Coordinates of C-alpha atoms in Angstrom, one line a residue:
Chain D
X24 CA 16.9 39.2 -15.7
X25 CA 15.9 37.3 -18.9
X26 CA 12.7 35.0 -18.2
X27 CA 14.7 31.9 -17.9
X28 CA 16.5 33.2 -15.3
X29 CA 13.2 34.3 -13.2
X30 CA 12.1 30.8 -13.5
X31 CA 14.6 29.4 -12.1
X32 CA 14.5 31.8 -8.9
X33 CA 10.4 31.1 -8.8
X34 CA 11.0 27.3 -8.8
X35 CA 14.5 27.6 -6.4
X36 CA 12.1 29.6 -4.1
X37 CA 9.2 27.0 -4.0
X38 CA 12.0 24.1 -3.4
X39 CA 13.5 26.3 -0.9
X40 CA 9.8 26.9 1.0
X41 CA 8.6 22.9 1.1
X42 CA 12.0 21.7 2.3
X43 CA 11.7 24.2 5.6
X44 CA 7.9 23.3 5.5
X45 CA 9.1 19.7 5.9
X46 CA 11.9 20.1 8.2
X47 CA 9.2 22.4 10.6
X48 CA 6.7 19.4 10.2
X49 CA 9.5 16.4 11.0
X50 CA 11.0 18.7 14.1
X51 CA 7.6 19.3 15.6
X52 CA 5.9 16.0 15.6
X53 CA 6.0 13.6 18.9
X54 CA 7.5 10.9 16.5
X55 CA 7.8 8.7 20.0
X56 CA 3.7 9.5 20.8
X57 CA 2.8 8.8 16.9
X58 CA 4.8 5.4 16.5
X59 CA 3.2 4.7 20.0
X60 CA -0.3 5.3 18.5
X61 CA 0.1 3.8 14.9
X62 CA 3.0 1.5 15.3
X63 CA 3.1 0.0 18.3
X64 CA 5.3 -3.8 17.8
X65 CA 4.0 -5.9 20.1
X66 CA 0.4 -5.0 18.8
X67 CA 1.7 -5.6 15.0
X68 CA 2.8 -8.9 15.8
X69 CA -0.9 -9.5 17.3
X70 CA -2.3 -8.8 13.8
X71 CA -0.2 -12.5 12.6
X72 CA -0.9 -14.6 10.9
X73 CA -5.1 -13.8 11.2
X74 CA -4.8 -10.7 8.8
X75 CA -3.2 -13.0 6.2
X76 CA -5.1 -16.4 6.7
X77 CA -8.3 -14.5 7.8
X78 CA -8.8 -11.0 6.9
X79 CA -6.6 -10.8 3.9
X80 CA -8.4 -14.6 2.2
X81 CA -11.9 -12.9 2.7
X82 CA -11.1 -9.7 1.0
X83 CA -9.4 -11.6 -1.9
X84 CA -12.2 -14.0 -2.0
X85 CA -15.2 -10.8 -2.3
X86 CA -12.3 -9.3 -4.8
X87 CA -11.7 -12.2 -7.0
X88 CA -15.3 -12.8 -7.3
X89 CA -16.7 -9.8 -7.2
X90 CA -14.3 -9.2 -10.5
X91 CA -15.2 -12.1 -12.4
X92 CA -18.8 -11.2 -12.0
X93 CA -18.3 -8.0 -12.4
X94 CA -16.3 -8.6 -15.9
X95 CA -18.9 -11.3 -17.1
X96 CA -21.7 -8.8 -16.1
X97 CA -19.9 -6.3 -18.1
X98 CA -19.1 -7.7 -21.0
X99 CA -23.0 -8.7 -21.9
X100 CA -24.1 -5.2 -20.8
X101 CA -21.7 -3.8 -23.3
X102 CA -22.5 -6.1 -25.6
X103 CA -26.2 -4.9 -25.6
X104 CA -25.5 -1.2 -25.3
X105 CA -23.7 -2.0 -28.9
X106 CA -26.9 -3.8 -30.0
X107 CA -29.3 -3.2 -33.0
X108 CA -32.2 -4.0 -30.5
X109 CA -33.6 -1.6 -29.3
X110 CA -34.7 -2.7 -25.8
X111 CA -31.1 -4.3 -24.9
X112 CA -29.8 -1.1 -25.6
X113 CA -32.4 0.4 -23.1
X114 CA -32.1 -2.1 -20.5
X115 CA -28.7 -1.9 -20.3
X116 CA -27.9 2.0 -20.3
X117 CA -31.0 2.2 -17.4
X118 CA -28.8 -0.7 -15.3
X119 CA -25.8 1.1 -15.8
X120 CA -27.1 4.4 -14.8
X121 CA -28.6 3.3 -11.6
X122 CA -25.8 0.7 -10.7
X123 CA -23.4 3.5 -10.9
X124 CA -25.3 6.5 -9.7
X125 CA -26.2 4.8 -6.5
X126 CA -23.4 4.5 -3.7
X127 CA -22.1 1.1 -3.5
X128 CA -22.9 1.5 0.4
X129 CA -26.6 2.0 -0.2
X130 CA -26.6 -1.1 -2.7
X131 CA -25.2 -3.4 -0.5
X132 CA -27.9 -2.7 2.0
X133 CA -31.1 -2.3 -0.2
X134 CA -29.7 -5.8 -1.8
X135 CA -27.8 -7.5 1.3
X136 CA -30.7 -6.9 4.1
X137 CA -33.9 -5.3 2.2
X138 CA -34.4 -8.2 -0.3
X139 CA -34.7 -10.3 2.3
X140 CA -36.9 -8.4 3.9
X141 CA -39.0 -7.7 1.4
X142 CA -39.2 -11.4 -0.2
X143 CA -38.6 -13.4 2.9
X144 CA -35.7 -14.6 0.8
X145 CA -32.4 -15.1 2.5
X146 CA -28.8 -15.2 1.1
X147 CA -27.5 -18.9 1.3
X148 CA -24.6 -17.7 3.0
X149 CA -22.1 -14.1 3.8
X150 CA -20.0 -14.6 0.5
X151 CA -22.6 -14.6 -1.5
X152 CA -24.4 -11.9 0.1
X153 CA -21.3 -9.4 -0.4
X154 CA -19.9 -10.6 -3.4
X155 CA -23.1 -10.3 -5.4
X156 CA -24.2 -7.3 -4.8
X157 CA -19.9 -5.9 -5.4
X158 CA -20.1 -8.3 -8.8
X159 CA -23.7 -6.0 -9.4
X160 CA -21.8 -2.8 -9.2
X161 CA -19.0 -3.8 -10.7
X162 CA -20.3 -4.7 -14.0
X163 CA -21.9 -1.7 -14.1
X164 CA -19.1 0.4 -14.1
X165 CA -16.8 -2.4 -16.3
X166 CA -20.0 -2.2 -18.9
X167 CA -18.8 0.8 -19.9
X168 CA -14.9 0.3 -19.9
X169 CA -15.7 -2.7 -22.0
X170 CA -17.5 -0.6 -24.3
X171 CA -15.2 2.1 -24.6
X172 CA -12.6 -0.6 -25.9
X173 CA -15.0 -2.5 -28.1
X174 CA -15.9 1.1 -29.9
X175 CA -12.1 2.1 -30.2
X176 CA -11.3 -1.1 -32.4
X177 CA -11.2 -0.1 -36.3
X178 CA -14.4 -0.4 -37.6
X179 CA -12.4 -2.7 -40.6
X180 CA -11.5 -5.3 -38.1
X181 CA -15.2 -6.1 -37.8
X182 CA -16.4 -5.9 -41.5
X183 CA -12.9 -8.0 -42.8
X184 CA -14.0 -11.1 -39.8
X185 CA -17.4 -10.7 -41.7
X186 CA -16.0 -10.8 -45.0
X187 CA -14.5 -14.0 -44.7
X188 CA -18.5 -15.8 -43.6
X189 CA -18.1 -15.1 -39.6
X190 CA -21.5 -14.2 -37.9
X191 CA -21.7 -10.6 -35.9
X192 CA -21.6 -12.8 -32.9
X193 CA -18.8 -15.1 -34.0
X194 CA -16.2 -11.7 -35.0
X195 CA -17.4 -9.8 -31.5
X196 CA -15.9 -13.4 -30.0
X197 CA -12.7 -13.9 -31.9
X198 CA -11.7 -11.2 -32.9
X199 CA -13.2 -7.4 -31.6
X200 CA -13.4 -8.8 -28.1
X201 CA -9.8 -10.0 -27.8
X202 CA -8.7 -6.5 -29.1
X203 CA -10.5 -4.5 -27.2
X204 CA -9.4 -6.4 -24.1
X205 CA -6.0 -5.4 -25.1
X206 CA -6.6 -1.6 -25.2
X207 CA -8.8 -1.7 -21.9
X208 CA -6.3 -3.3 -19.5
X209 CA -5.3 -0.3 -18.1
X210 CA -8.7 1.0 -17.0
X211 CA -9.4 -2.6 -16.2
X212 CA -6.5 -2.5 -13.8
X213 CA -7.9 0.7 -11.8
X214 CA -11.6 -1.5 -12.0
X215 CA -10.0 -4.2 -10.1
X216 CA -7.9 -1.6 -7.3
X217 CA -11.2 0.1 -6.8
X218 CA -12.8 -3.4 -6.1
X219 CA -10.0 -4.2 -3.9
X220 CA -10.8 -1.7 -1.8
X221 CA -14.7 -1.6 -2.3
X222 CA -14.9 -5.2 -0.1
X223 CA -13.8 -2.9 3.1
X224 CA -17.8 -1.7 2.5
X225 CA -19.1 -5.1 3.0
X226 CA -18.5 -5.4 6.8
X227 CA -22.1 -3.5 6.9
X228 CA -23.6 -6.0 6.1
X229 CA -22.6 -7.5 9.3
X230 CA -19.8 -9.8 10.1
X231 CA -19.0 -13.5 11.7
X232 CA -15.8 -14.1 13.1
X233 CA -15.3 -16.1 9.7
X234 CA -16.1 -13.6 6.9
X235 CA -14.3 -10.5 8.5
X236 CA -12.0 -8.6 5.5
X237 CA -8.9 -6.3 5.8
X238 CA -10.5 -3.3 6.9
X239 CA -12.7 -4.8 9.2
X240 CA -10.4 -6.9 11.1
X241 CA -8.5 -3.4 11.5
X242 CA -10.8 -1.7 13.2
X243 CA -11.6 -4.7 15.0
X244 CA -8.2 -4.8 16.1
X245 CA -8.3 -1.1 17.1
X246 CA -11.3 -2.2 19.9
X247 CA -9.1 -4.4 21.0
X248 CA -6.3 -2.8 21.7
X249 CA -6.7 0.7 22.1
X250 CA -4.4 1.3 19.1
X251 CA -4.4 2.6 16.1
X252 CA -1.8 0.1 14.5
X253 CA -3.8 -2.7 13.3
X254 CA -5.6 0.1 10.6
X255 CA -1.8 0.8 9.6
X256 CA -0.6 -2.7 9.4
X257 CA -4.3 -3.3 7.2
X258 CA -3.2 -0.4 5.1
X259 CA -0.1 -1.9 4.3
X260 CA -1.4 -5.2 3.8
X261 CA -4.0 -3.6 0.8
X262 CA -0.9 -1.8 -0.6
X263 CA 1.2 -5.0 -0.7
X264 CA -2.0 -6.6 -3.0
X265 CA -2.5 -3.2 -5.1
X266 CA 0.9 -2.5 -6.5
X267 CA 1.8 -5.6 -7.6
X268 CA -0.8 -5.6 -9.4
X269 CA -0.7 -1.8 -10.8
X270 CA 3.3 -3.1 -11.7
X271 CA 1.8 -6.2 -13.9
X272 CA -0.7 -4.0 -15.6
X273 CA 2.1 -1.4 -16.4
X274 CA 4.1 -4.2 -17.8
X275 CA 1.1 -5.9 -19.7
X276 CA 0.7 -2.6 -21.3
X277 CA 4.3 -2.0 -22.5
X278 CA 4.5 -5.5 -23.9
X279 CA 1.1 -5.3 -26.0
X280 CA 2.1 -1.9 -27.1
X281 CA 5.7 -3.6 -28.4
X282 CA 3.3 -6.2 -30.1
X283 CA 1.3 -3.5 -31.9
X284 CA 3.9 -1.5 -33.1
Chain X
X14 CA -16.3 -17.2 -70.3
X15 CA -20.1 -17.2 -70.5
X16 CA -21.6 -18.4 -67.1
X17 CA -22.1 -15.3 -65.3
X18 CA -21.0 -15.5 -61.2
X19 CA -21.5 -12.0 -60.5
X20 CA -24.7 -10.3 -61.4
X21 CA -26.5 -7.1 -60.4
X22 CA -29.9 -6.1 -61.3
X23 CA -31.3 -2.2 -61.0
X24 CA -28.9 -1.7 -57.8
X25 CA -29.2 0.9 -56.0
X26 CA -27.8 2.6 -52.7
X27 CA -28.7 5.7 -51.1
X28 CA -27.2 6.8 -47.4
X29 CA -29.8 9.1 -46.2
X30 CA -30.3 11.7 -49.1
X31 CA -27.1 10.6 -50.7
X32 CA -28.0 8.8 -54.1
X33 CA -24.8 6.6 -54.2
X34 CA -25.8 4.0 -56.6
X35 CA -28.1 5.1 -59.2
X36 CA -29.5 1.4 -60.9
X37 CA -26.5 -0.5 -61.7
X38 CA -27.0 -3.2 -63.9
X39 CA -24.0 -5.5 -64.2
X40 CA -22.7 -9.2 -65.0
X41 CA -19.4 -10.7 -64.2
X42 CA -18.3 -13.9 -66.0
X43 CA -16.5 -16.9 -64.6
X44 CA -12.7 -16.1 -64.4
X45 CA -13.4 -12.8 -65.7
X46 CA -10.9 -9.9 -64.6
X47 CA -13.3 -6.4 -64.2
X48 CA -11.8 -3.1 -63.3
X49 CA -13.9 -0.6 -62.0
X50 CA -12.5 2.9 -62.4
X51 CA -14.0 6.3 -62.0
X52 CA -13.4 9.7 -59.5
X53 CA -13.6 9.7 -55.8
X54 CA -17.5 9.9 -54.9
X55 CA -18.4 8.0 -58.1
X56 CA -20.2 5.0 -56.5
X57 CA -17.1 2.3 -57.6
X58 CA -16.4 1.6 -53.2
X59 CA -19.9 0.9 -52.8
X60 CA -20.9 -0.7 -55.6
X61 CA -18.2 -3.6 -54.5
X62 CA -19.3 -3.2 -51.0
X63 CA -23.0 -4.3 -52.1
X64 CA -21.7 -7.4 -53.8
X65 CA -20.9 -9.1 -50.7
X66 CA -23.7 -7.3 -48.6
X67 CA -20.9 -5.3 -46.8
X68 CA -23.5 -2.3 -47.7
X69 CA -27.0 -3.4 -47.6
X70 CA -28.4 -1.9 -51.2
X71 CA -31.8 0.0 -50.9
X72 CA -33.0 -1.2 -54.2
X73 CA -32.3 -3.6 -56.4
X74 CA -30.9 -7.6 -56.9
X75 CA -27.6 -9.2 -56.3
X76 CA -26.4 -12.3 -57.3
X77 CA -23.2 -14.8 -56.7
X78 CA -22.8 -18.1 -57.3
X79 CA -25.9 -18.5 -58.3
X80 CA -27.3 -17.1 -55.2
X81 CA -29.4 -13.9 -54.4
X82 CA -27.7 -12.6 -51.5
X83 CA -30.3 -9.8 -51.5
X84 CA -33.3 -12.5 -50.8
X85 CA -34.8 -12.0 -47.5
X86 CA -34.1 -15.7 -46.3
X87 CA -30.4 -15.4 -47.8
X88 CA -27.9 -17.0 -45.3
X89 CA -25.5 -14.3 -45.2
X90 CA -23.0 -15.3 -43.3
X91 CA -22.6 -18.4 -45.6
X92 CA -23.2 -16.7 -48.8
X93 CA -20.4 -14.4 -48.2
X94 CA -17.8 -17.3 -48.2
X95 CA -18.4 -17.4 -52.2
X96 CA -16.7 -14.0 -52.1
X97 CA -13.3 -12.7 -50.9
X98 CA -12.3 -9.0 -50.3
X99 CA -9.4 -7.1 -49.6
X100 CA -9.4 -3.7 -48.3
X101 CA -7.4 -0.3 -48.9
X102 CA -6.3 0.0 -45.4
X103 CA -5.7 -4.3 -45.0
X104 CA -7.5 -4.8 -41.9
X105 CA -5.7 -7.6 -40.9
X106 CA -6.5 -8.8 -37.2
X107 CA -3.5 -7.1 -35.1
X108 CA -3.7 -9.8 -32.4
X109 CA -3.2 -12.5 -34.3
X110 CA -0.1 -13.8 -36.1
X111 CA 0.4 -14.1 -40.0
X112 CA -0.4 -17.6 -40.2
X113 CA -3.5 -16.6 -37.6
X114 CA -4.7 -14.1 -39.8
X115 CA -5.4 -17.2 -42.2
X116 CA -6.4 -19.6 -40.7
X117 CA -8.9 -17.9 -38.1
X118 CA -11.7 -18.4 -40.8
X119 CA -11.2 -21.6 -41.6
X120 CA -10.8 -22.9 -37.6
X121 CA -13.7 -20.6 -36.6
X122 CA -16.1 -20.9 -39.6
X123 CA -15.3 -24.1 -41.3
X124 CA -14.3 -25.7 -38.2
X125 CA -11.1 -27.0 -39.7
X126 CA -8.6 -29.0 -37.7
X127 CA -5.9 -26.6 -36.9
X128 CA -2.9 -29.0 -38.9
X129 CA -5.1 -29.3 -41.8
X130 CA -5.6 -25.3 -41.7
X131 CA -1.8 -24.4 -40.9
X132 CA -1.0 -26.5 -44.1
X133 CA -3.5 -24.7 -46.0
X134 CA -2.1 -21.3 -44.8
X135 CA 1.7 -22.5 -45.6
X136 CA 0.6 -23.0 -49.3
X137 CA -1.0 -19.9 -49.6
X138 CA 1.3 -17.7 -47.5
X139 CA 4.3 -19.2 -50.2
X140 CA 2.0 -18.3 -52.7
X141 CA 2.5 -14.6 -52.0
X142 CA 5.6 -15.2 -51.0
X143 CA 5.6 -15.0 -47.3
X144 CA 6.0 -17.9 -46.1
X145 CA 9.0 -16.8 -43.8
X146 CA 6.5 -14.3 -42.1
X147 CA 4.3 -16.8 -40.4
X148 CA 5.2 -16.3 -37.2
X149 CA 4.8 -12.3 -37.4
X150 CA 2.7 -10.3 -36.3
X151 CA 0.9 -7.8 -39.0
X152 CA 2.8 -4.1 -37.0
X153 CA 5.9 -5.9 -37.8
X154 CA 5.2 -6.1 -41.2
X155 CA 5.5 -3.5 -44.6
X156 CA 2.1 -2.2 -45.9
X157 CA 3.2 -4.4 -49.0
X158 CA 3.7 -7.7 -47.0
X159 CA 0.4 -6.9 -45.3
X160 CA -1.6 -6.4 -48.2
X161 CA -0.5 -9.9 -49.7
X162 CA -1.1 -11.7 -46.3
X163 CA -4.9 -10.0 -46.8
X164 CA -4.9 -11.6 -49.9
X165 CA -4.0 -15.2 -48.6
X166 CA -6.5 -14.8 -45.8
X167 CA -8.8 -13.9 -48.4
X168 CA -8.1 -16.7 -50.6
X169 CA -8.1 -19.3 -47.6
X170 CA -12.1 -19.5 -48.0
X171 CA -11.3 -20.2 -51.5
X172 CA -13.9 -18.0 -52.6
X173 CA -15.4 -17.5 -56.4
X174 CA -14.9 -14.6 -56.7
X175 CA -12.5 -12.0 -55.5
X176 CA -13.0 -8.8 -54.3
X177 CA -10.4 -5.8 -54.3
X178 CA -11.2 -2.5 -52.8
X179 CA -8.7 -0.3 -53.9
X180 CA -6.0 -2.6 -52.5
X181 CA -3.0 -0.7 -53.5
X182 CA -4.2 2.8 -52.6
X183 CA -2.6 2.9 -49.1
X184 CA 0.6 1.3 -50.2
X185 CA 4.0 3.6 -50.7
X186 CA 4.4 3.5 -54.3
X187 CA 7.5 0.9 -54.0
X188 CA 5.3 -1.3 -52.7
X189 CA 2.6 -1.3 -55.2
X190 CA 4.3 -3.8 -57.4
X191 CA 4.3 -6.8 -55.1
X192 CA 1.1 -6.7 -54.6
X193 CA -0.2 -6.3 -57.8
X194 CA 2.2 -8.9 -59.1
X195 CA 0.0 -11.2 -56.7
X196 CA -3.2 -9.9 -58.2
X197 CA -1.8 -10.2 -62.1
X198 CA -0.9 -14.0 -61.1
X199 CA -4.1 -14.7 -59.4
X200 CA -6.0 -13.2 -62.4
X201 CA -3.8 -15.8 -65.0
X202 CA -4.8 -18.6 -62.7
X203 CA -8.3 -18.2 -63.7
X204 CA -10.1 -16.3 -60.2
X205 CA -12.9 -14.4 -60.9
X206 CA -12.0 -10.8 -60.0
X207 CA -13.7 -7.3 -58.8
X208 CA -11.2 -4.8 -59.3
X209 CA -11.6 -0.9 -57.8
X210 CA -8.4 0.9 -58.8
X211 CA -6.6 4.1 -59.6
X212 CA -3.6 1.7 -61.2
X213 CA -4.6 2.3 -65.3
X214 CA -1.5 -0.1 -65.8
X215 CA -3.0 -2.7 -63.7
X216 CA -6.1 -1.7 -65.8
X217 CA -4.5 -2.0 -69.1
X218 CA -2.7 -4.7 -68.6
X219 CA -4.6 -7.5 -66.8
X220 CA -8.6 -6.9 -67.4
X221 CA -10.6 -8.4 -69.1
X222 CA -13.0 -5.5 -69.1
X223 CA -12.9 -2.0 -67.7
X224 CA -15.8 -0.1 -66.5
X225 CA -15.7 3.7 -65.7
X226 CA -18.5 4.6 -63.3
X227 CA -19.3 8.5 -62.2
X228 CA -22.6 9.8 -60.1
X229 CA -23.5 6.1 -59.3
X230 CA -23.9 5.0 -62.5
X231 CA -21.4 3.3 -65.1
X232 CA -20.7 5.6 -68.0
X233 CA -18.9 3.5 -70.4
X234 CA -17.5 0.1 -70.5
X235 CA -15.6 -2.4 -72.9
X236 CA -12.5 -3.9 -73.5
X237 CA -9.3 -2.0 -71.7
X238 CA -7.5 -0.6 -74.8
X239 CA -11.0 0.9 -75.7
X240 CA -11.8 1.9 -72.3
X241 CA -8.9 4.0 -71.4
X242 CA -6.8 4.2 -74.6
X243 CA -10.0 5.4 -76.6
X244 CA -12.7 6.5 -74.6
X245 CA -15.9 7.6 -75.7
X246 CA -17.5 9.1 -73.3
X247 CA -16.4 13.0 -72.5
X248 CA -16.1 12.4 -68.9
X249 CA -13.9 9.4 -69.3
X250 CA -12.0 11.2 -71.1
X251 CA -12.0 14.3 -68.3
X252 CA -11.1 11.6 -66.0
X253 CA -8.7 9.8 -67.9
X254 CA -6.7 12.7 -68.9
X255 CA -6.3 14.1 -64.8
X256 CA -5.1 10.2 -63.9
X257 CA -3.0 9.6 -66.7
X258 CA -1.2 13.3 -66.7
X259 CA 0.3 12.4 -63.1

């Protein structure tokens, strides 16, 4: 048997062994007790149209500005880990390591309740309170992506903007910048999925009736009901905002690419 | 040809223990055509990256336009806008269009209106003969075609002085002529020109003056025909005979 041919048996077996693994699995589940638990109708249609005018507004809401403070955040950090001074450089690598080191769970809490505590401050209202300490975080871990795409633009780009009289500041702006956002939009994609689903962590910080997001209002709706469907029907409702969204950055990315080329 | 708009005094450049630029001592006179030639390592890069403070010399003076760019309370960023450069690998902004490319400086540093700099880029662009490529992006364009829109963005500060950093070095050989076509035409128009190149026609042909430069310093220099047609120096001649066989 030439070694061609022995592959082919090796992979026919493993086909062979997943497709009875499969059929055992779809034979032996209780699909009428499982649909009963995770897909029940009557409690589906409970979940409309608070999911979408609710649950699914707040977590777009932390998302979107969570992301746009998290990007502005970024961009400045990277900014100063590129920096001939000395102490941006420093201030910003020690804000990105803590930022990113520590869980996003124990931020929210140490920012969300034990600020307040501490200062006697309070948070003007339960936006704010989640989507800073998301926007926080966020730049953190952008920082870096931002930087990554900043250092992978030709080091010519920079000295032929500076060639023709443009200030450091004035070629990062018009022309290193732009670039780099073109390289990063994949990375910058995941950012914004991750963020997505990084709201479901705000709900610690405790929830009005007004402020609950997706995941939240699914387990709320498990309480109430007994059921596990409103958890599937929130799952589905985060899918139908993530892969839109991983679609348009796959096609941003094959269009700049036929730009470049 | 007597007003001097390039001048260096006692320049030197070292990167870490690397003596680049051993005391260069060097005047360049209004509408002059200089050609800087020597080997690979010889300094001639650097020595036209100090002239518009792309490198910042260790030692030493230098002078454009009348102003020392090297003076500690030099405004660089518009004392460079004397000076125009064009590099061996282009660098021309990949995001923007042709017609982008040449106007960016003159919308972002000049703070031109964007009709008056589109006209401005039109001229020029025609001038290298690319006026049909406005609209293109640089990846859609031939090294050649690139070079000469570098050239045009370059020239859109109109600048004293021009800079060229082996600008045809990059190029596939059929592509050489067009650009320095653009170069030998620029040069009969009167612009002062810096000229680092491995083209001895170019050389030859179009300079004014030709110096040969090795281990940071220049070796010999005078008229072309002298320079490379009868040099005195042995390692001119060294070099000269290793360029000129291929």
């Amino acid at each position: 048997m030439s070694r061609r041919q022995r592959l082919q048996l090796v992979r026919g077996g493993i086909y062979a062994l997943t497709i009875a693994a499969l059929a055992l699995l779809f034979i032996s589940v209780d699909w009428g007790a499982l649909g009963g638990a995770l897909f029940k109708w009557d409690v589906v249609q409970k979940q409309f149209p608070d999911i979408l005018t609710n649950a699914l507004r707040n977590t777009i809401i932390f998302t979107i500005f969570g992301f746009i403070g998290g990007l502005s955040l970024g961009l400045l950090l990277a900014v100063m880990r590129l920096s001939k001074s000395r102490p941006y450089r420093w201030f910003a690598a020690t804000y990105i390591e803590i930022l990113r080191g520590v869980p996003l769970l124990v931020t929210l809490l140490i920012l969300g309740f034990g600020i307040p505590i501490a200062t006697g401050w309070s948070w003007p209202n339960p936006y704010v309170q989640g989507a800073v300490p998301l926007a926080l975080v966020a730049g953190a871990y952008i920082a870096e992506t931002v930087r990554a795409g900043i250092e992978a633009v030709p080091r010519g780009q920079m000295e032929a903007a500076r060639s023709l009289g443009m200030s450091y500041t004035r070629a990062m702006v018009t022309v290193i910048i732009p670039q780099a956002f073109r390289i990063i939009v994949p990375p910058l994609t995941n950012e914004f999925v991750l963020l997505i689903k990084d709201t479901s962590l705000i709900s610690v910080l405790g929830v009005t009736e007004r402020t609950l997001d997706l995941a939240r209002f699914g387990r709320n709706g498990v309480n109430d009901s007994a059921n596990a469907t409103p958890l599937v029907v929130a799952g589905l409702v985060y899918l139908a905002l993530t892969i839109p969204l991983t679609q348009l950055a796959a096609w941003m990315e094959r269009r700049s690419k036929v730009g470049r080329r | 040809m007597s007003e001097p708009l390039v001048e260096l005094r006692q320049l030197h450049k070292s990167f870490g223990d690397n003596h680049v630029l051993r005391g260069i001592d060097l005047t360049v006179a209004k509408g002059e055509v200089l050609c800087i030639i020597g080997p690979s390592g010889s300094g001639k890069s650097t020595l036209l990256r100090c002239v518009n403070l792309l490198e910042q010399p260790t030692g030493g003076q230098v002078f454009v336009a009348g102003v020392e760019l090297t003076h500690r309370d030099c405004d660089i960023d518009k004392a460079r806008r004397a000076t125009g450069m064009v590099f061996q690998q282009f660098n021309l902004f990949s995001h923007l269009s042709v017609r982008e490319n040449v106007t960016i400086s003159l919308r972002k540093v000049l703070k031109m209106k964007r009709a008056e700099a589109n006209a401005r880029a039109d001229v020029l662009l025609n001038r290298v003969g690319l006026a049909d490529k406005a609209s293109a992006y640089p990846a859609q364009l031939s090294g050649g075609q690139q070079q000469r829109v570098a050239i045009a963005r370059a020239l859109a500060m109109e600048p004293s002085v021009m800079l060229f950093d082996e600008a045809t070095s990059a190029l596939d050989p059929e592509l050489v002529g067009d650009v320095l076509g653009v170069m030998r035409e620029l040069a009969e128009e009167g612009m002062t020109m810096l000229v680092v190149t491995h083209e001895m026609g170019f050389a030859r042909n179009v300079a004014d003056r030709v110096i040969f430069m090795d281990g940071g310093v220049i070796v010999e220099e005078g008229k072309p025909a002298q320079v490379i047609n009868e040099p005195r120096e042995e390692r001119t001649k060294k070099f000269l005979a290793n360029v000129l066989e291929n």
